[in-house]
Amino acid sequence: KRGAGSLVIGMVVGFLELGVVLAAPVMGYLISRTGIRVMYVTGIIAYSIFGFVFGCMEFIKDDQWFLAICMVVRLFMGFATAAFFTATYALAVHFFPTRLASVTGLLKICGGAGLVIGPLVGGYLFQKGGFILPFSFTQGILFLFGLVVTWILPQVDTTGPATSRNVCQGHLMMMLKVPVLVICASFQITVNLVLASADTCLALYLS
């Protein structure tokens, strides 16, 4: 509809993940200064705002401006995603230090459930209300969730013993010297590359 080719579509989709890659190390550095609670809530609310703005992109008539602003908005959505996920796993470490594997598995299950239900809900809302309705509905729920979390999530001490005893001191680059971690990271990159490529190609083929 906007005259974008497959490469541009892939760039629009991938700019969110680019934002995550760029912001994740920064969020890991800042979380001990801002606090887990602040970063968690800020990430949720910021993502909901940028997600709603992304849904309003259909009102931009010029195709080139539309695509350029979409990429910028998706990049900032990636920044918010990095903040949210960094704080999520920090909360898991803080509250469940002895059951971290189980909690991480549960978080992955919830994420997978969202990826299953999301396309169904998004497709239905798109048919009923066009491009803006799925983003208005889902991001509105996410924004309200962020406000609720602001009230119910207790302040987390990032300097106390509950956190410090689970933190490995040292530079982040030192982790690259661990062979098992490098193998796992490479496998994770490969799997996500395949999945992301398949999603983009399938959407283009079905359209």
PDB file of C-alpha atoms in Angstrom:
ATOM      1  CA  LYS A   1       0.000   0.000   0.000  1.00  0.00           C
ATOM      2  CA  ARG A   2       2.898   2.369   0.713  1.00  0.00           C
ATOM      3  CA  GLY A   3       5.080   1.122  -2.115  1.00  0.00           C
ATOM      4  CA  ALA A   4       7.749  -0.332   0.156  1.00  0.00           C
ATOM      5  CA  GLY A   5       9.877  -3.192  -1.073  1.00  0.00           C
ATOM      6  CA  SER A   6      10.839  -6.287   0.890  1.00  0.00           C
ATOM      7  CA  LEU A   7      14.109  -4.718   2.064  1.00  0.00           C
ATOM      8  CA  VAL A   8      12.368  -1.641   3.489  1.00  0.00           C
ATOM      9  CA  ILE A   9       9.718  -3.785   5.159  1.00  0.00           C
ATOM     10  CA  GLY A  10      12.459  -5.862   6.760  1.00  0.00           C
ATOM     11  CA  MET A  11      14.158  -2.686   7.969  1.00  0.00           C
ATOM     12  CA  VAL A  12      10.959  -1.356   9.556  1.00  0.00           C
ATOM     13  CA  VAL A  13      10.420  -4.659  11.340  1.00  0.00           C
ATOM     14  CA  GLY A  14      14.055  -5.035  12.346  1.00  0.00           C
ATOM     15  CA  PHE A  15      14.565  -1.538  13.717  1.00  0.00           C
ATOM     16  CA  LEU A  16      12.847  -2.550  16.957  1.00  0.00           C
ATOM     17  CA  GLU A  17      15.376  -5.314  17.509  1.00  0.00           C
ATOM     18  CA  LEU A  18      18.156  -2.913  16.549  1.00  0.00           C
ATOM     19  CA  GLY A  19      16.971  -0.631  19.327  1.00  0.00           C
ATOM     20  CA  VAL A  20      17.078  -3.553  21.753  1.00  0.00           C
ATOM     21  CA  VAL A  21      20.643  -4.436  20.732  1.00  0.00           C
ATOM     22  CA  LEU A  22      21.812  -0.840  21.109  1.00  0.00           C
ATOM     23  CA  ALA A  23      20.010  -0.101  24.370  1.00  0.00           C
ATOM     24  CA  ALA A  24      20.329  -3.373  26.308  1.00  0.00           C
ATOM     25  CA  PRO A  25      23.949  -2.810  27.463  1.00  0.00           C
ATOM     26  CA  VAL A  26      23.071   0.757  28.431  1.00  0.00           C
ATOM     27  CA  MET A  27      20.035  -0.389  30.407  1.00  0.00           C
ATOM     28  CA  GLY A  28      22.138  -2.991  32.188  1.00  0.00           C
ATOM     29  CA  TYR A  29      24.536  -0.231  33.202  1.00  0.00           C
ATOM     30  CA  LEU A  30      21.800   2.203  34.273  1.00  0.00           C
ATOM     31  CA  ILE A  31      19.550  -0.166  36.193  1.00  0.00           C
ATOM     32  CA  SER A  32      21.664  -0.012  39.354  1.00  0.00           C
ATOM     33  CA  ARG A  33      21.360   3.782  39.254  1.00  0.00           C
ATOM     34  CA  THR A  34      17.709   4.232  38.309  1.00  0.00           C
ATOM     35  CA  GLY A  35      16.420   1.254  40.242  1.00  0.00           C
ATOM     36  CA  ILE A  36      14.619  -1.810  38.914  1.00  0.00           C
ATOM     37  CA  ARG A  37      11.132  -0.461  39.621  1.00  0.00           C
ATOM     38  CA  VAL A  38      11.694   2.817  37.779  1.00  0.00           C
ATOM     39  CA  MET A  39      13.174   1.101  34.726  1.00  0.00           C
ATOM     40  CA  TYR A  40      10.406  -1.514  34.646  1.00  0.00           C
ATOM     41  CA  VAL A  41       7.554   0.990  34.790  1.00  0.00           C
ATOM     42  CA  THR A  42       9.274   3.451  32.449  1.00  0.00           C
ATOM     43  CA  GLY A  43       9.872   0.733  29.872  1.00  0.00           C
ATOM     44  CA  ILE A  44       6.233  -0.375  29.913  1.00  0.00           C
ATOM     45  CA  ILE A  45       4.763   3.123  29.678  1.00  0.00           C
ATOM     46  CA  ALA A  46       7.279   4.290  27.073  1.00  0.00           C
ATOM     47  CA  TYR A  47       6.573   1.262  24.889  1.00  0.00           C
ATOM     48  CA  SER A  48       2.818   1.828  25.099  1.00  0.00           C
ATOM     49  CA  ILE A  49       3.217   5.474  24.072  1.00  0.00           C
ATOM     50  CA  PHE A  50       5.517   4.731  21.134  1.00  0.00           C
ATOM     51  CA  GLY A  51       3.306   1.817  20.132  1.00  0.00           C
ATOM     52  CA  PHE A  52       0.280   4.104  19.978  1.00  0.00           C
ATOM     53  CA  VAL A  53       2.276   6.646  17.958  1.00  0.00           C
ATOM     54  CA  PHE A  54       3.224   3.859  15.562  1.00  0.00           C
ATOM     55  CA  GLY A  55      -0.459   3.089  15.073  1.00  0.00           C
ATOM     56  CA  CYS A  56      -1.079   6.729  14.154  1.00  0.00           C
ATOM     57  CA  MET A  57       1.436   6.543  11.319  1.00  0.00           C
ATOM     58  CA  GLU A  58      -1.352   5.878   8.812  1.00  0.00           C
ATOM     59  CA  PHE A  59      -2.293   9.557   9.001  1.00  0.00           C
ATOM     60  CA  ILE A  60       1.039  10.503   7.387  1.00  0.00           C
ATOM     61  CA  LYS A  61       0.256  10.798   3.695  1.00  0.00           C
ATOM     62  CA  ASP A  62       3.780  11.044   2.283  1.00  0.00           C
ATOM     63  CA  ASP A  63       5.148   7.530   1.821  1.00  0.00           C
ATOM     64  CA  GLN A  64       8.809   8.401   2.369  1.00  0.00           C
ATOM     65  CA  TRP A  65       8.091  10.302   5.584  1.00  0.00           C
ATOM     66  CA  PHE A  66       5.827   7.470   6.686  1.00  0.00           C
ATOM     67  CA  LEU A  67       8.573   4.864   6.329  1.00  0.00           C
ATOM     68  CA  ALA A  68      11.269   7.072   7.858  1.00  0.00           C
ATOM     69  CA  ILE A  69       9.191   7.943  10.932  1.00  0.00           C
ATOM     70  CA  CYS A  70       8.131   4.308  11.292  1.00  0.00           C
ATOM     71  CA  MET A  71      11.776   3.284  11.554  1.00  0.00           C
ATOM     72  CA  VAL A  72      12.498   5.974  14.150  1.00  0.00           C
ATOM     73  CA  VAL A  73       9.455   5.044  16.227  1.00  0.00           C
ATOM     74  CA  ARG A  74      10.317   1.353  16.038  1.00  0.00           C
ATOM     75  CA  LEU A  75      13.833   2.173  17.185  1.00  0.00           C
ATOM     76  CA  PHE A  76      12.500   3.927  20.283  1.00  0.00           C
ATOM     77  CA  MET A  77      10.136   1.010  20.870  1.00  0.00           C
ATOM     78  CA  GLY A  78      13.258  -1.146  20.935  1.00  0.00           C
ATOM     79  CA  PHE A  79      14.814   1.128  23.556  1.00  0.00           C
ATOM     80  CA  ALA A  80      11.701   0.741  25.718  1.00  0.00           C
ATOM     81  CA  THR A  81      11.715  -3.020  25.166  1.00  0.00           C
ATOM     82  CA  ALA A  82      15.321  -3.227  26.349  1.00  0.00           C
ATOM     83  CA  ALA A  83      14.429  -1.323  29.529  1.00  0.00           C
ATOM     84  CA  PHE A  84      11.424  -3.522  30.213  1.00  0.00           C
ATOM     85  CA  PHE A  85      13.143  -6.857  29.673  1.00  0.00           C
ATOM     86  CA  THR A  86      16.280  -5.848  31.553  1.00  0.00           C
ATOM     87  CA  ALA A  87      14.156  -4.899  34.552  1.00  0.00           C
ATOM     88  CA  THR A  88      12.024  -8.040  34.199  1.00  0.00           C
ATOM     89  CA  TYR A  89      14.963 -10.406  34.554  1.00  0.00           C
ATOM     90  CA  ALA A  90      16.453  -8.252  37.302  1.00  0.00           C
ATOM     91  CA  LEU A  91      13.172  -8.609  39.207  1.00  0.00           C
ATOM     92  CA  ALA A  92      13.294 -12.375  38.691  1.00  0.00           C
ATOM     93  CA  VAL A  93      16.820 -12.498  40.120  1.00  0.00           C
ATOM     94  CA  HIS A  94      15.855 -10.302  43.072  1.00  0.00           C
ATOM     95  CA  PHE A  95      12.636 -12.014  44.154  1.00  0.00           C
ATOM     96  CA  PHE A  96      13.423 -15.625  43.118  1.00  0.00           C
ATOM     97  CA  PRO A  97      17.186 -16.112  43.489  1.00  0.00           C
ATOM     98  CA  THR A  98      16.847 -19.841  44.220  1.00  0.00           C
ATOM     99  CA  ARG A  99      14.222 -20.569  41.538  1.00  0.00           C
ATOM    100  CA  LEU A 100      15.578 -18.488  38.704  1.00  0.00           C
ATOM    101  CA  ALA A 101      15.439 -21.268  36.104  1.00  0.00           C
ATOM    102  CA  SER A 102      11.759 -21.983  36.802  1.00  0.00           C
ATOM    103  CA  VAL A 103      10.821 -18.312  36.769  1.00  0.00           C
ATOM    104  CA  THR A 104      12.732 -17.732  33.530  1.00  0.00           C
ATOM    105  CA  GLY A 105      10.909 -20.667  31.955  1.00  0.00           C
ATOM    106  CA  LEU A 106       7.581 -19.249  33.101  1.00  0.00           C
ATOM    107  CA  LEU A 107       8.438 -15.863  31.590  1.00  0.00           C
ATOM    108  CA  LYS A 108       9.274 -17.564  28.288  1.00  0.00           C
ATOM    109  CA  ILE A 109       5.972 -19.462  28.366  1.00  0.00           C
ATOM    110  CA  CYS A 110       4.042 -16.233  28.940  1.00  0.00           C
ATOM    111  CA  GLY A 111       5.950 -14.554  26.130  1.00  0.00           C
ATOM    112  CA  GLY A 112       5.196 -17.435  23.790  1.00  0.00           C
ATOM    113  CA  ALA A 113       1.500 -17.320  24.713  1.00  0.00           C
ATOM    114  CA  GLY A 114       1.442 -13.630  23.849  1.00  0.00           C
ATOM    115  CA  LEU A 115       3.059 -14.328  20.476  1.00  0.00           C
ATOM    116  CA  VAL A 116       0.368 -16.928  19.774  1.00  0.00           C
ATOM    117  CA  ILE A 117      -2.620 -14.830  20.831  1.00  0.00           C
ATOM    118  CA  GLY A 118      -1.301 -11.470  19.588  1.00  0.00           C
ATOM    119  CA  PRO A 119      -1.506 -12.122  15.822  1.00  0.00           C
ATOM    120  CA  LEU A 120      -5.031 -13.475  16.182  1.00  0.00           C
ATOM    121  CA  VAL A 121      -6.253 -10.461  18.152  1.00  0.00           C
ATOM    122  CA  GLY A 122      -4.295  -8.026  15.984  1.00  0.00           C
ATOM    123  CA  GLY A 123      -5.630  -9.506  12.755  1.00  0.00           C
ATOM    124  CA  TYR A 124      -9.204  -9.366  14.007  1.00  0.00           C
ATOM    125  CA  LEU A 125      -8.891  -5.768  15.184  1.00  0.00           C
ATOM    126  CA  PHE A 126      -7.220  -4.763  11.912  1.00  0.00           C
ATOM    127  CA  GLN A 127     -10.177  -6.118   9.955  1.00  0.00           C
ATOM    128  CA  LYS A 128     -12.628  -4.258  12.180  1.00  0.00           C
ATOM    129  CA  GLY A 129     -10.912  -0.895  12.580  1.00  0.00           C
ATOM    130  CA  GLY A 130      -7.940  -0.624  10.272  1.00  0.00           C
ATOM    131  CA  PHE A 131      -4.304  -0.010  11.099  1.00  0.00           C
ATOM    132  CA  ILE A 132      -4.775   2.149  14.193  1.00  0.00           C
ATOM    133  CA  LEU A 133      -7.237  -0.024  16.158  1.00  0.00           C
ATOM    134  CA  PRO A 134      -4.875  -2.900  17.107  1.00  0.00           C
ATOM    135  CA  PHE A 135      -2.284  -0.450  18.408  1.00  0.00           C
ATOM    136  CA  SER A 136      -4.807   1.740  20.241  1.00  0.00           C
ATOM    137  CA  PHE A 137      -6.374  -1.265  21.965  1.00  0.00           C
ATOM    138  CA  THR A 138      -3.237  -3.177  22.927  1.00  0.00           C
ATOM    139  CA  GLN A 139      -1.125  -0.162  23.860  1.00  0.00           C
ATOM    140  CA  GLY A 140      -3.986   1.264  25.903  1.00  0.00           C
ATOM    141  CA  ILE A 141      -4.087  -1.946  27.929  1.00  0.00           C
ATOM    142  CA  LEU A 142      -0.315  -1.867  28.298  1.00  0.00           C
ATOM    143  CA  PHE A 143      -0.391   1.753  29.469  1.00  0.00           C
ATOM    144  CA  LEU A 144      -3.002   0.945  32.125  1.00  0.00           C
ATOM    145  CA  PHE A 145      -0.925  -2.043  33.184  1.00  0.00           C
ATOM    146  CA  GLY A 146       2.072   0.244  33.613  1.00  0.00           C
ATOM    147  CA  LEU A 147       0.047   2.554  35.852  1.00  0.00           C
ATOM    148  CA  VAL A 148      -1.164  -0.385  37.947  1.00  0.00           C
ATOM    149  CA  VAL A 149       2.374  -1.731  38.312  1.00  0.00           C
ATOM    150  CA  THR A 150       3.459   1.692  39.552  1.00  0.00           C
ATOM    151  CA  TRP A 151       1.206   1.226  42.570  1.00  0.00           C
ATOM    152  CA  ILE A 152       1.598  -2.484  43.330  1.00  0.00           C
ATOM    153  CA  LEU A 153       5.297  -3.100  42.633  1.00  0.00           C
ATOM    154  CA  PRO A 154       7.397  -2.418  45.732  1.00  0.00           C
ATOM    155  CA  GLN A 155      10.594  -0.430  45.597  1.00  0.00           C
ATOM    156  CA  VAL A 156      13.481  -2.804  44.947  1.00  0.00           C
ATOM    157  CA  ASP A 157      16.802  -2.166  46.652  1.00  0.00           C
ATOM    158  CA  THR A 158      19.513  -2.663  44.031  1.00  0.00           C
ATOM    159  CA  THR A 159      22.328  -2.167  46.528  1.00  0.00           C
ATOM    160  CA  GLY A 160      21.229  -4.471  49.317  1.00  0.00           C
ATOM    161  CA  PRO A 161      22.398  -8.020  49.941  1.00  0.00           C
ATOM    162  CA  ALA A 162      19.384  -9.577  48.187  1.00  0.00           C
ATOM    163  CA  THR A 163      20.703  -8.268  44.901  1.00  0.00           C
ATOM    164  CA  SER A 164      24.426  -8.039  45.411  1.00  0.00           C
ATOM    165  CA  ARG A 165      24.868 -11.670  46.318  1.00  0.00           C
ATOM    166  CA  ASN A 166      23.519 -12.681  42.897  1.00  0.00           C
ATOM    167  CA  VAL A 167      25.639 -10.275  40.855  1.00  0.00           C
ATOM    168  CA  CYS A 168      28.922 -11.287  39.277  1.00  0.00           C
ATOM    169  CA  GLN A 169      31.390  -8.431  39.391  1.00  0.00           C
ATOM    170  CA  GLY A 170      33.444  -7.652  36.315  1.00  0.00           C
ATOM    171  CA  HIS A 171      33.281  -6.160  32.864  1.00  0.00           C
ATOM    172  CA  LEU A 172      30.573  -7.342  30.496  1.00  0.00           C
ATOM    173  CA  MET A 173      33.143  -8.256  27.835  1.00  0.00           C
ATOM    174  CA  MET A 174      34.650 -10.797  30.229  1.00  0.00           C
ATOM    175  CA  MET A 175      31.591 -12.962  29.591  1.00  0.00           C
ATOM    176  CA  LEU A 176      32.764 -13.462  26.014  1.00  0.00           C
ATOM    177  CA  LYS A 177      35.677 -15.469  27.391  1.00  0.00           C
ATOM    178  CA  VAL A 178      33.292 -18.180  28.601  1.00  0.00           C
ATOM    179  CA  PRO A 179      33.018 -20.758  25.746  1.00  0.00           C
ATOM    180  CA  VAL A 180      29.616 -22.136  26.804  1.00  0.00           C
ATOM    181  CA  LEU A 181      28.121 -18.645  26.933  1.00  0.00           C
ATOM    182  CA  VAL A 182      29.498 -17.795  23.486  1.00  0.00           C
ATOM    183  CA  ILE A 183      27.997 -20.998  22.044  1.00  0.00           C
ATOM    184  CA  CYS A 184      24.599 -20.307  23.649  1.00  0.00           C
ATOM    185  CA  ALA A 185      24.634 -16.700  22.465  1.00  0.00           C
ATOM    186  CA  SER A 186      25.537 -17.748  18.908  1.00  0.00           C
ATOM    187  CA  PHE A 187      22.747 -20.314  18.909  1.00  0.00           C
ATOM    188  CA  GLN A 188      20.278 -17.700  20.170  1.00  0.00           C
ATOM    189  CA  ILE A 189      21.301 -15.282  17.412  1.00  0.00           C
ATOM    190  CA  THR A 190      20.936 -17.973  14.744  1.00  0.00           C
ATOM    191  CA  VAL A 191      17.510 -19.125  15.929  1.00  0.00           C
ATOM    192  CA  ASN A 192      16.125 -15.595  16.117  1.00  0.00           C
ATOM    193  CA  LEU A 193      17.604 -14.769  12.696  1.00  0.00           C
ATOM    194  CA  VAL A 194      15.780 -17.742  11.175  1.00  0.00           C
ATOM    195  CA  LEU A 195      12.500 -16.956  12.931  1.00  0.00           C
ATOM    196  CA  ALA A 196      12.580 -13.254  12.045  1.00  0.00           C
ATOM    197  CA  SER A 197      13.397 -14.009   8.399  1.00  0.00           C
ATOM    198  CA  ALA A 198      10.585 -16.542   8.185  1.00  0.00           C
ATOM    199  CA  ASP A 199       8.054 -14.096   9.682  1.00  0.00           C
ATOM    200  CA  THR A 200       8.922 -11.362   7.201  1.00  0.00           C
ATOM    201  CA  CYS A 201       8.981 -13.667   4.189  1.00  0.00           C
ATOM    202  CA  LEU A 202       5.690 -15.325   5.152  1.00  0.00           C
ATOM    203  CA  ALA A 203       3.939 -11.966   5.585  1.00  0.00           C
ATOM    204  CA  LEU A 204       5.157 -10.817   2.150  1.00  0.00           C
ATOM    205  CA  TYR A 205       4.152 -14.102   0.537  1.00  0.00           C
ATOM    206  CA  LEU A 206       0.640 -14.121   2.040  1.00  0.00           C
ATOM    207  CA  SER A 207       0.065 -10.494   1.056  1.00  0.00           C
TER     208      SER A 207
END
